[in-house]
Every structure is written in structure tokens, then in C-alpha cells.
PDB file of C-alpha atoms in Angstrom:
ATOM      1  CA  MET A 273      33.623 180.509  -0.324  1.00 63.00           C
ATOM      2  CA  GLU A 274      33.832 184.051  -0.916  1.00 70.00           C
ATOM      3  CA  LYS A 275      35.990 184.722   1.448  1.00 70.00           C
ATOM      4  CA  MET A 276      38.580 181.967   0.140  1.00 63.00           C
ATOM      5  CA  ALA A 277      37.738 183.538  -3.680  1.00 63.00           C
ATOM      6  CA  LYS A 278      38.722 187.228  -1.973  1.00 64.00           C
ATOM      7  CA  LEU A 279      42.385 185.314  -0.890  1.00 61.00           C
ATOM      8  CA  THR A 280      43.079 183.393  -3.946  1.00 61.00           C
ATOM      9  CA  THR A 281      41.970 186.766  -6.679  1.00 64.00           C
ATOM     10  CA  SER A 282      44.733 188.990  -7.751  1.00 61.00           C
ATOM     11  CA  LYS A 283      46.417 190.226 -10.479  1.00 60.00           C
ATOM     12  CA  ARG A 284      48.660 187.182  -9.886  1.00 68.00           C
ATOM     13  CA  LEU A 285      46.332 185.079  -8.696  1.00 68.00           C
ATOM     14  CA  ASP A 286      43.388 183.933 -10.740  1.00 73.00           C
ATOM     15  CA  PHE A 287      41.855 180.625  -9.439  1.00 75.00           C
ATOM     16  CA  SER A 288      38.930 179.200 -10.769  1.00 80.00           C
ATOM     17  CA  ARG A 289      35.913 178.238  -7.943  1.00 80.00           C
ATOM     18  CA  SER A 290      37.317 173.926  -8.491  1.00 86.00           C
ATOM     19  CA  ASP A 291      40.969 175.241  -7.890  1.00 83.00           C
ATOM     20  CA  GLN A 292      39.815 176.777  -5.011  1.00 81.00           C
ATOM     21  CA  LYS A 293      37.935 173.763  -3.402  1.00 86.00           C
ATOM     22  CA  ALA A 294      41.000 171.521  -4.390  1.00 89.00           C
ATOM     23  CA  ILE A 295      43.161 173.795  -2.130  1.00 85.00           C
ATOM     24  CA  ILE A 296      40.717 173.582   0.513  1.00 86.00           C
ATOM     25  CA  ALA A 297      40.536 170.039   0.122  1.00 91.00           C
ATOM     26  CA  GLY A 298      44.357 169.531   0.266  1.00 91.00           C
ATOM     27  CA  LEU A 299      44.574 171.633   3.322  1.00 90.00           C
ATOM     28  CA  GLU A 300      42.416 169.976   4.931  1.00 91.00           C
ATOM     29  CA  PHE A 301      43.458 166.572   4.224  1.00 93.00           C
ATOM     30  CA  ILE A 302      47.195 168.046   5.122  1.00 93.00           C
ATOM     31  CA  LEU A 303      46.316 169.250   8.545  1.00 92.00           C
ATOM     32  CA  ASP A 304      43.695 166.696   9.446  1.00 91.00           C
ATOM     33  CA  ASN A 305      46.659 164.122   9.031  1.00 91.00           C
ATOM     34  CA  ALA A 306      48.983 166.476  10.840  1.00 92.00           C
ATOM     35  CA  ALA A 307      46.526 166.031  13.838  1.00 90.00           C
ATOM     36  CA  LYS A 308      45.643 162.752  13.980  1.00 88.00           C
ATOM     37  CA  HIS A 309      49.383 161.996  13.789  1.00 89.00           C
ATOM     38  CA  ASP A 310      50.127 164.379  16.383  1.00 90.00           C
ATOM     39  CA  VAL A 311      52.699 166.000  13.874  1.00 93.00           C
ATOM     40  CA  ASP A 312      54.507 169.340  15.932  1.00 93.00           C
ATOM     41  CA  ALA A 313      53.569 172.647  14.179  1.00 93.00           C
ATOM     42  CA  ASN A 314      57.744 173.261  13.060  1.00 93.00           C
ATOM     43  CA  VAL A 315      57.535 170.160  11.600  1.00 94.00           C
ATOM     44  CA  LEU A 316      54.612 170.720   9.578  1.00 93.00           C
ATOM     45  CA  GLN A 317      55.758 174.433   8.369  1.00 94.00           C
ATOM     46  CA  GLU A 318      58.845 172.847   6.988  1.00 94.00           C
ATOM     47  CA  GLU A 319      56.457 170.160   5.107  1.00 92.00           C
ATOM     48  CA  LEU A 320      54.774 173.191   3.718  1.00 92.00           C
ATOM     49  CA  MET A 321      57.271 174.621   2.497  1.00 92.00           C
ATOM     50  CA  GLN A 322      59.089 171.739   0.928  1.00 93.00           C
ATOM     51  CA  LEU A 323      55.822 171.420  -0.916  1.00 90.00           C
ATOM     52  CA  GLY A 324      56.452 174.981  -2.673  1.00 88.00           C
ATOM     53  CA  LEU A 325      54.307 177.268   0.164  1.00 86.00           C
ATOM     54  CA  PRO A 326      55.396 180.526   0.454  1.00 87.00           C
ATOM     55  CA  GLN A 327      56.971 180.830   4.451  1.00 90.00           C
ATOM     56  CA  ASP A 328      54.549 183.527   5.564  1.00 89.00           C
ATOM     57  CA  THR A 329      51.901 181.511   4.316  1.00 87.00           C
ATOM     58  CA  SER A 330      53.191 177.947   5.978  1.00 90.00           C
ATOM     59  CA  LEU A 331      53.686 180.084   9.005  1.00 91.00           C
ATOM     60  CA  ALA A 332      50.017 181.518   8.946  1.00 90.00           C
ATOM     61  CA  ILE A 333      48.560 177.831   8.376  1.00 91.00           C
ATOM     62  CA  CYS A 334      50.792 176.287  11.429  1.00 92.00           C
ATOM     63  CA  LYS A 335      49.585 179.581  13.650  1.00 92.00           C
ATOM     64  CA  GLY A 336      45.908 178.067  13.060  1.00 91.00           C
ATOM     65  CA  TYR A 337      47.051 174.591  13.359  1.00 91.00           C
ATOM     66  CA  LYS A 338      48.849 174.781  16.531  1.00 92.00           C
ATOM     67  CA  GLU A 339      45.774 176.678  18.329  1.00 92.00           C
ATOM     68  CA  LYS A 340      43.485 173.640  17.288  1.00 90.00           C
ATOM     69  CA  LYS A 341      45.751 171.170  17.382  1.00 92.00           C
ATOM     70  CA  ASP A 342      44.359 169.928  20.534  1.00 91.00           C
ATOM     71  CA  GLU A 343      40.749 170.191  19.471  1.00 91.00           C
ATOM     72  CA  MET A 344      41.296 168.419  16.570  1.00 89.00           C
ATOM     73  CA  ARG A 345      42.721 165.290  18.309  1.00 87.00           C
ATOM     74  CA  LYS A 346      40.163 165.290  20.565  1.00 85.00           C
ATOM     75  CA  HIS A 347      37.392 165.367  17.775  1.00 85.00           C
ATOM     76  CA  PHE A 348      39.525 162.399  15.783  1.00 82.00           C
ATOM     77  CA  LEU A 349      39.307 160.440  18.803  1.00 77.00           C
ATOM     78  CA  THR A 350      35.624 160.653  19.082  1.00 75.00           C
ATOM     79  CA  LYS A 351      35.375 159.657  15.501  1.00 76.00           C
ATOM     80  CA  SER A 352      37.625 156.718  15.301  1.00 72.00           C
ATOM     81  CA  LEU A 353      37.000 153.354  15.361  1.00 71.00           C
ATOM     82  CA  ALA A 354      38.352 151.913  19.192  1.00 72.00           C
ATOM     83  CA  LEU A 355      37.802 148.761  20.140  1.00 78.00           C
ATOM     84  CA  SER A 356      37.680 148.168  23.870  1.00 83.00           C
ATOM     85  CA  LYS A 357      40.043 146.252  25.809  1.00 87.00           C
ATOM     86  CA  VAL A 358      38.953 143.329  27.917  1.00 88.00           C
ATOM     87  CA  LYS A 359      40.462 144.424  31.580  1.00 92.00           C
ATOM     88  CA  SER A 360      39.699 140.553  32.573  1.00 93.00           C
ATOM     89  CA  CYS A 361      37.326 137.814  31.525  1.00 91.00           C
ATOM     90  CA  ASP A 362      35.606 135.508  34.380  1.00 94.00           C
ATOM     91  CA  TRP A 363      34.314 132.272  33.081  1.00 91.00           C
ATOM     92  CA  ARG A 364      32.272 129.121  34.419  1.00 93.00           C
ATOM     93  CA  VAL A 365      30.608 125.726  33.574  1.00 92.00           C
ATOM     94  CA  ASP A 366      26.974 125.247  34.789  1.00 88.00           C
ATOM     95  CA  TYR A 367      25.792 122.180  34.362  1.00 86.00           C
ATOM     96  CA  ASN A 368      21.776 122.406  33.834  1.00 77.00           C
ATOM     97  CA  ILE A 369      19.254 119.802  34.891  1.00 81.00           C
ATOM     98  CA  SER A 370      16.113 121.189  34.022  1.00 76.00           C
ATOM     99  CA  THR A 371      14.677 124.097  33.092  1.00 72.00           C
ATOM    100  CA  LYS A 372      11.280 126.015  33.752  1.00 74.00           C
ATOM    101  CA  ASP A 373      10.221 124.790  30.089  1.00 77.00           C
ATOM    102  CA  LEU A 374      11.642 121.744  30.232  1.00 70.00           C
ATOM    103  CA  ARG A 375      12.027 118.969  33.298  1.00 73.00           C
ATOM    104  CA  THR A 376      15.370 117.288  31.963  1.00 73.00           C
ATOM    105  CA  LEU A 377      17.977 119.338  30.034  1.00 73.00           C
ATOM    106  CA  ASN A 378      21.273 117.484  31.632  1.00 78.00           C
ATOM    107  CA  ARG A 379      23.339 119.784  29.278  1.00 84.00           C
ATOM    108  CA  PRO A 380      26.236 122.252  30.633  1.00 88.00           C
ATOM    109  CA  SER A 381      26.509 126.047  28.927  1.00 89.00           C
ATOM    110  CA  ILE A 382      29.530 128.325  29.493  1.00 93.00           C
ATOM    111  CA  ARG A 383      28.768 131.835  31.756  1.00 94.00           C
ATOM    112  CA  LEU A 384      31.378 134.683  30.443  1.00 93.00           C
ATOM    113  CA  CYS A 385      31.671 137.607  32.365  1.00 94.00           C
ATOM    114  CA  LEU A 386      33.912 140.512  30.472  1.00 92.00           C
ATOM    115  CA  ARG A 387      34.985 143.536  32.173  1.00 93.00           C
ATOM    116  CA  LEU A 388      35.827 146.155  29.284  1.00 91.00           C
ATOM    117  CA  ASP A 389      37.369 149.485  28.932  1.00 88.00           C
ATOM    118  CA  SER A 390      36.209 151.654  26.798  1.00 79.00           C
ATOM    119  CA  MET A 391      37.970 155.430  25.715  1.00 69.00           C
ATOM    120  CA  LYS A 392      34.422 156.453  25.369  1.00 71.00           C
ATOM    121  CA  ASP A 393      31.864 154.573  27.763  1.00 73.00           C
ATOM    122  CA  GLY A 394      34.759 153.995  30.547  1.00 80.00           C
ATOM    123  CA  GLU A 395      34.399 150.515  32.266  1.00 88.00           C
ATOM    124  CA  LYS A 396      31.643 148.105  31.861  1.00 90.00           C
ATOM    125  CA  THR A 397      30.935 144.927  32.071  1.00 92.00           C
ATOM    126  CA  LEU A 398      29.678 142.206  29.832  1.00 91.00           C
ATOM    127  CA  ALA A 399      27.776 139.207  30.683  1.00 94.00           C
ATOM    128  CA  PHE A 400      26.262 136.698  28.806  1.00 93.00           C
ATOM    129  CA  GLU A 401      25.680 132.312  28.987  1.00 92.00           C
ATOM    130  CA  MET A 402      26.461 130.027  25.934  1.00 92.00           C
ATOM    131  CA  PRO A 403      25.999 126.555  25.299  1.00 90.00           C
ATOM    132  CA  VAL A 404      29.353 124.543  24.522  1.00 89.00           C
ATOM    133  CA  ASN A 405      29.075 124.297  20.805  1.00 92.00           C
ATOM    134  CA  LYS A 406      28.892 128.004  20.247  1.00 94.00           C
ATOM    135  CA  PHE A 407      31.673 128.009  23.225  1.00 92.00           C
ATOM    136  CA  ARG A 408      33.513 126.049  20.732  1.00 93.00           C
ATOM    137  CA  THR A 409      32.952 127.557  17.214  1.00 95.00           C
ATOM    138  CA  LEU A 410      33.502 131.220  19.323  1.00 92.00           C
ATOM    139  CA  MET A 411      37.068 129.677  20.655  1.00 92.00           C
ATOM    140  CA  ASP A 412      37.755 128.699  17.221  1.00 95.00           C
ATOM    141  CA  GLU A 413      37.644 131.978  15.922  1.00 96.00           C
ATOM    142  CA  LEU A 414      39.125 133.366  18.159  1.00 92.00           C
ATOM    143  CA  LYS A 415      42.366 131.525  17.877  1.00 94.00           C
ATOM    144  CA  THR A 416      41.771 132.422  13.872  1.00 94.00           C
ATOM    145  CA  ALA A 417      42.023 135.444  14.608  1.00 93.00           C
ATOM    146  CA  LEU A 418      45.049 135.369  16.499  1.00 92.00           C
ATOM    147  CA  GLU A 419      46.896 133.496  13.858  1.00 92.00           C
ATOM    148  CA  LEU A 420      46.007 136.436  11.274  1.00 92.00           C
ATOM    149  CA  MET A 421      47.048 139.111  13.540  1.00 89.00           C
ATOM    150  CA  LYS A 422      50.650 137.328  14.147  1.00 90.00           C
ATOM    151  CA  ASP A 423      51.239 137.731  10.183  1.00 82.00           C
ATOM    152  CA  VAL A 424      50.173 141.716  10.535  1.00 75.00           C
TER     153      VAL A 424
END
């Protein structure tokens, strides 16, 4: 903050501590969103000048932005919520006649095997088994989610 105080204190400029924090927060917001949305440095410079920053100040900010943009984008990729993509879905229906605990079960079960592709973890396989009633509930909820997504 001392460095910021030096930069914002002169005969012409006299910013309070809260003004300095607001300036930093505003610049952080602008630069973070510019990096997240892959804004070109030249476009950012024009936008900063339209906000009223002097050309030399806008140029200095954009120079740093241009140098660190790729690092910022990598950082935001690790912090963003990204759901895994389903590459494939294999399933089968098993009919369980008995288990080690029950002599007679005579109940079907569904076995799902999902191959997922995640930006963070790479490719992985997720396999699980569920009774038919839970599978029906899952299918109903997925259909509802799909309908809701169509409206978005």
C-alpha cells in the first residue's frame, strides 16, 4: 500500500486510503474480467481510455496485462467450476438371484460405467450399480434438467 500511496499522492492528486483501495479493487475487477473473457490488450486500452484514464496510464496497465494475461487465464481455469464431460456411457442390467446375505433376492439392478474427461484430472472411469427404482429417479431428474436447460 505504501507504493500505491506514492503513486497516488502529489500536489494534484490526494487520494484517501479508501480511495486507494477502491482504485485497486476497480483495476483488479477490470483486469480479471478482461483476462477471463480473453480481451485483446488494444481493446482493453481503448476501454480504459473511454473510462477516463490518460493514455500513458492505460498503456502502462495494458503492458502489464499483456505480459501476464496467459498466467491469469491459467489461474482462472484452475479456479473455475468446470464439470467433467461424459465421453461414453455403458450400461447393463443384471438380475440378482441371490447375495451372500440373502438366499433369494430376485431383483434387477443397473450397472453404469461412465468415461469422463475433466480439464483438471484428465480422463477417468466412474462405475457404479444401483437398484431399478433409483435408476428411474435418476432418469426422471436428468430429463427434468434437460428440459430446464432447453429454456436457458
